[in-house]
mmCIF file of C-alpha atoms in Angstrom:
data_model
loop_
_atom_site.group_PDB
_atom_site.id
_atom_site.type_symbol
_atom_site.label_atom_id
_atom_site.label_comp_id
_atom_site.label_asym_id
_atom_site.label_seq_id
_atom_site.Cartn_x
_atom_site.Cartn_y
_atom_site.Cartn_z
ATOM 1 C CA MET Z 57 70.053 135.129 132.254
ATOM 2 C CA ARG Z 58 70.267 138.830 133.028
ATOM 3 C CA ILE Z 59 68.550 141.899 131.627
ATOM 4 C CA LEU Z 60 70.803 144.692 130.375
ATOM 5 C CA LEU Z 61 69.173 147.980 129.458
ATOM 6 C CA ASP Z 62 70.502 150.705 127.219
ATOM 7 C CA GLY Z 63 69.151 153.231 129.715
ATOM 8 C CA ASP Z 64 69.688 156.501 127.847
ATOM 9 C CA GLY Z 65 66.204 157.645 126.912
ATOM 10 C CA CYS Z 66 64.674 154.211 127.489
ATOM 11 C CA PRO Z 67 60.925 154.501 128.225
ATOM 12 C CA VAL Z 68 60.572 150.976 129.669
ATOM 13 C CA VAL Z 69 63.034 150.999 132.570
ATOM 14 C CA ASP Z 70 60.352 150.644 135.256
ATOM 15 C CA ILE Z 71 58.471 147.899 133.394
ATOM 16 C CA SER Z 72 61.717 145.998 132.798
ATOM 17 C CA ILE Z 73 62.658 146.131 136.481
ATOM 18 C CA LYS Z 74 59.173 145.005 137.505
ATOM 19 C CA ILE Z 75 59.400 141.972 135.211
ATOM 20 C CA ALA Z 76 62.979 141.192 136.298
ATOM 21 C CA LYS Z 77 61.815 141.106 139.926
ATOM 22 C CA LEU Z 78 58.970 138.784 138.985
ATOM 23 C CA TYR Z 79 61.426 136.294 137.442
ATOM 24 C CA LYS Z 80 64.225 137.067 139.947
ATOM 25 C CA LEU Z 81 66.597 138.206 137.204
ATOM 26 C CA GLU Z 82 69.522 140.557 137.640
ATOM 27 C CA VAL Z 83 69.096 143.944 135.941
ATOM 28 C CA ILE Z 84 71.948 146.137 134.751
ATOM 29 C CA ILE Z 85 71.065 149.602 133.486
ATOM 30 C CA VAL Z 86 73.787 151.409 131.556
ATOM 31 C CA LYS Z 87 73.382 155.163 131.151
ATOM 32 C CA ASN Z 88 75.504 158.230 130.767
ATOM 33 C CA TYR Z 89 75.678 160.774 133.557
ATOM 34 C CA HIS Z 90 73.240 163.127 131.805
ATOM 35 C CA HIS Z 91 70.399 160.721 132.655
ATOM 36 C CA GLU Z 92 69.132 160.210 136.186
ATOM 37 C CA ILE Z 93 67.929 156.715 136.996
ATOM 38 C CA TYR Z 94 67.629 155.368 140.523
ATOM 39 C CA ASP Z 95 66.495 151.955 141.647
ATOM 40 C CA ASP Z 96 67.273 149.750 144.635
ATOM 41 C CA TYR Z 97 66.888 146.501 142.672
ATOM 42 C CA ALA Z 98 68.921 147.253 139.546
ATOM 43 C CA THR Z 99 72.650 147.759 139.190
ATOM 44 C CA ILE Z 100 73.132 151.135 137.556
ATOM 45 C CA ILE Z 101 76.312 151.765 135.594
ATOM 46 C CA THR Z 102 77.161 155.328 134.594
ATOM 47 C CA VAL Z 103 79.448 155.837 131.599
ATOM 48 C CA GLU Z 104 80.891 158.878 129.872
ATOM 49 C CA PRO Z 105 78.488 160.727 127.542
ATOM 50 C CA THR Z 106 80.579 159.950 124.474
ATOM 51 C CA PRO Z 107 79.011 158.331 121.408
ATOM 52 C CA ASP Z 108 78.422 154.615 121.871
ATOM 53 C CA SER Z 109 80.075 154.379 125.312
ATOM 54 C CA ALA Z 110 76.951 152.751 126.804
ATOM 55 C CA ASP Z 111 76.689 150.442 123.788
ATOM 56 C CA PHE Z 112 80.272 149.230 124.106
ATOM 57 C CA TYR Z 113 79.895 148.695 127.836
ATOM 58 C CA ILE Z 114 76.784 146.584 127.255
ATOM 59 C CA VAL Z 115 78.394 144.522 124.491
ATOM 60 C CA ASN Z 116 81.458 143.824 126.611
ATOM 61 C CA GLU Z 117 79.242 142.838 129.556
ATOM 62 C CA ALA Z 118 76.745 140.744 127.558
ATOM 63 C CA ARG Z 119 76.815 136.982 127.920
ATOM 64 C CA LYS Z 120 75.110 134.217 126.025
ATOM 65 C CA GLY Z 121 71.466 134.084 127.093
ATOM 66 C CA ASP Z 122 71.269 137.653 128.422
ATOM 67 C CA ILE Z 123 68.438 139.910 127.282
ATOM 68 C CA ILE Z 124 69.428 143.305 125.904
ATOM 69 C CA ILE Z 125 66.773 146.024 125.786
ATOM 70 C CA THR Z 126 67.721 148.655 123.224
ATOM 71 C CA GLN Z 127 66.388 150.657 120.325
ATOM 72 C CA ASP Z 128 69.880 150.795 118.782
ATOM 73 C CA TYR Z 129 70.207 148.255 115.973
ATOM 74 C CA GLY Z 130 74.000 148.532 115.934
ATOM 75 C CA LEU Z 131 74.114 147.511 119.598
ATOM 76 C CA ALA Z 132 71.592 144.757 118.915
ATOM 77 C CA ALA Z 133 73.751 143.344 116.102
ATOM 78 C CA MET Z 134 76.809 143.216 118.350
ATOM 79 C CA ALA Z 135 74.817 141.677 121.218
ATOM 80 C CA LEU Z 136 73.329 139.015 118.939
ATOM 81 C CA SER Z 137 76.852 138.017 117.914
ATOM 82 C CA ARG Z 138 77.577 137.328 121.585
ATOM 83 C CA GLY Z 139 74.572 135.035 121.908
ATOM 84 C CA ALA Z 140 72.302 137.524 123.668
ATOM 85 C CA PHE Z 141 68.623 138.087 122.924
ATOM 86 C CA CYS Z 142 67.435 141.577 121.948
ATOM 87 C CA ILE Z 143 64.126 143.361 122.300
ATOM 88 C CA ASN Z 144 63.314 147.002 121.663
ATOM 89 C CA GLN Z 145 61.148 149.353 123.730
ATOM 90 C CA ASN Z 146 58.095 148.452 121.636
ATOM 91 C CA GLY Z 147 58.428 144.732 122.331
ATOM 92 C CA PHE Z 148 59.849 143.893 118.904
ATOM 93 C CA ILE Z 149 62.236 140.948 119.096
ATOM 94 C CA ILE Z 150 65.434 141.613 117.157
ATOM 95 C CA ASP Z 151 67.075 138.409 115.936
ATOM 96 C CA SER Z 152 69.380 136.982 113.285
ATOM 97 C CA GLU Z 153 66.461 136.757 110.854
ATOM 98 C CA ASN Z 154 65.657 140.482 110.855
ATOM 99 C CA ILE Z 155 68.817 142.342 111.954
ATOM 100 C CA ASP Z 156 70.259 142.764 108.437
ATOM 101 C CA GLY Z 157 67.079 144.414 107.181
ATOM 102 C CA LEU Z 158 66.888 146.644 110.255
ATOM 103 C CA LEU Z 159 70.497 147.760 109.844
ATOM 104 C CA ASN Z 160 69.916 148.439 106.137
ATOM 105 C CA ARG Z 161 66.835 150.525 106.906
ATOM 106 C CA ARG Z 162 68.793 152.439 109.571
ATOM 107 C CA TYR Z 163 71.516 153.222 107.025
ATOM 108 C CA LEU Z 164 69.008 154.382 104.393
ATOM 109 C CA ASN Z 165 67.221 156.597 106.928
ATOM 110 C CA GLN Z 166 70.549 158.147 107.972
ATOM 111 C CA GLU Z 167 71.314 158.928 104.334
ATOM 112 C CA LEU Z 168 67.913 160.542 103.838
ATOM 113 C CA ARG Z 169 68.351 162.640 106.982
ATOM 114 C CA ARG Z 170 71.782 163.761 105.780
ATOM 115 C CA LYS Z 171 70.217 164.923 102.538
ATOM 116 C CA HIS Z 172 67.388 166.607 104.480
ATOM 117 C CA LYS Z 173 64.765 164.640 102.623
ATOM 118 C CA LYS Z 174 63.274 162.801 105.549
ATOM 119 C CA TYR Z 175 62.934 163.447 109.240
ATOM 120 C CA SER Z 176 61.768 160.903 111.761
ATOM 121 C CA LYS Z 177 58.688 161.838 113.705
ATOM 122 C CA PHE Z 178 58.143 159.407 116.510
ATOM 123 C CA LYS Z 179 54.627 158.949 117.739
ATOM 124 C CA LYS Z 180 53.993 159.700 121.383
ATOM 125 C CA ARG Z 181 54.317 156.553 123.482
ATOM 126 C CA ASN Z 182 51.018 155.124 124.649
ATOM 127 C CA THR Z 183 49.778 152.523 127.119
ATOM 128 C CA GLN Z 184 49.328 149.931 124.369
ATOM 129 C CA ALA Z 185 53.065 150.053 123.585
ATOM 130 C CA ASP Z 186 53.840 149.344 127.251
ATOM 131 C CA ILE Z 187 51.416 146.408 127.295
ATOM 132 C CA ILE Z 188 52.973 144.883 124.166
ATOM 133 C CA PHE Z 189 56.499 145.370 125.522
ATOM 134 C CA GLU Z 190 55.622 143.732 128.841
ATOM 135 C CA LYS Z 191 53.926 140.760 127.160
ATOM 136 C CA ASN Z 192 56.776 140.162 124.717
ATOM 137 C CA LEU Z 193 59.505 140.527 127.350
ATOM 138 C CA LYS Z 194 57.727 137.970 129.549
ATOM 139 C CA ASN Z 195 57.358 135.625 126.565
ATOM 140 C CA LEU Z 196 61.058 135.989 125.733
ATOM 141 C CA ILE Z 197 62.088 135.210 129.308
ATOM 142 C CA GLU Z 198 59.734 132.243 129.593
ATOM 143 C CA SER Z 199 60.959 130.802 126.292
ATOM 144 C CA GLN Z 200 64.467 130.608 127.767
ATOM 145 C CA LEU Z 201 63.616 129.204 131.215
#
């Protein structure tokens, strides 16, 4: 079991590395060269800043039983098909039971944005979100040990 992070704009890199160290898991962070991430524990892979280049790298690298941390439902769907587990930055577990609904909602939101009828306004991240993410990532790891 390894942890692979979609590192571009990911707010839980440090928490993920801390937990990986606790369980002695390998961490691979995939980012484009516009993002600066440094860590002595994690393997950091830098890809071109083209659309989906980090996603495709992660999917090609993912193995059965790996944990993928991403907020991209398209990446999550591809990773699930490879037997990986997925969790987003808020600690929400993405699985075969909910991925179709999440992808459908993503599509509908894209259509609304294209028609300028709806714009996403993300709430500022708070400490509670970090606590939930940490708890759920630990639970996911422990359920597979």
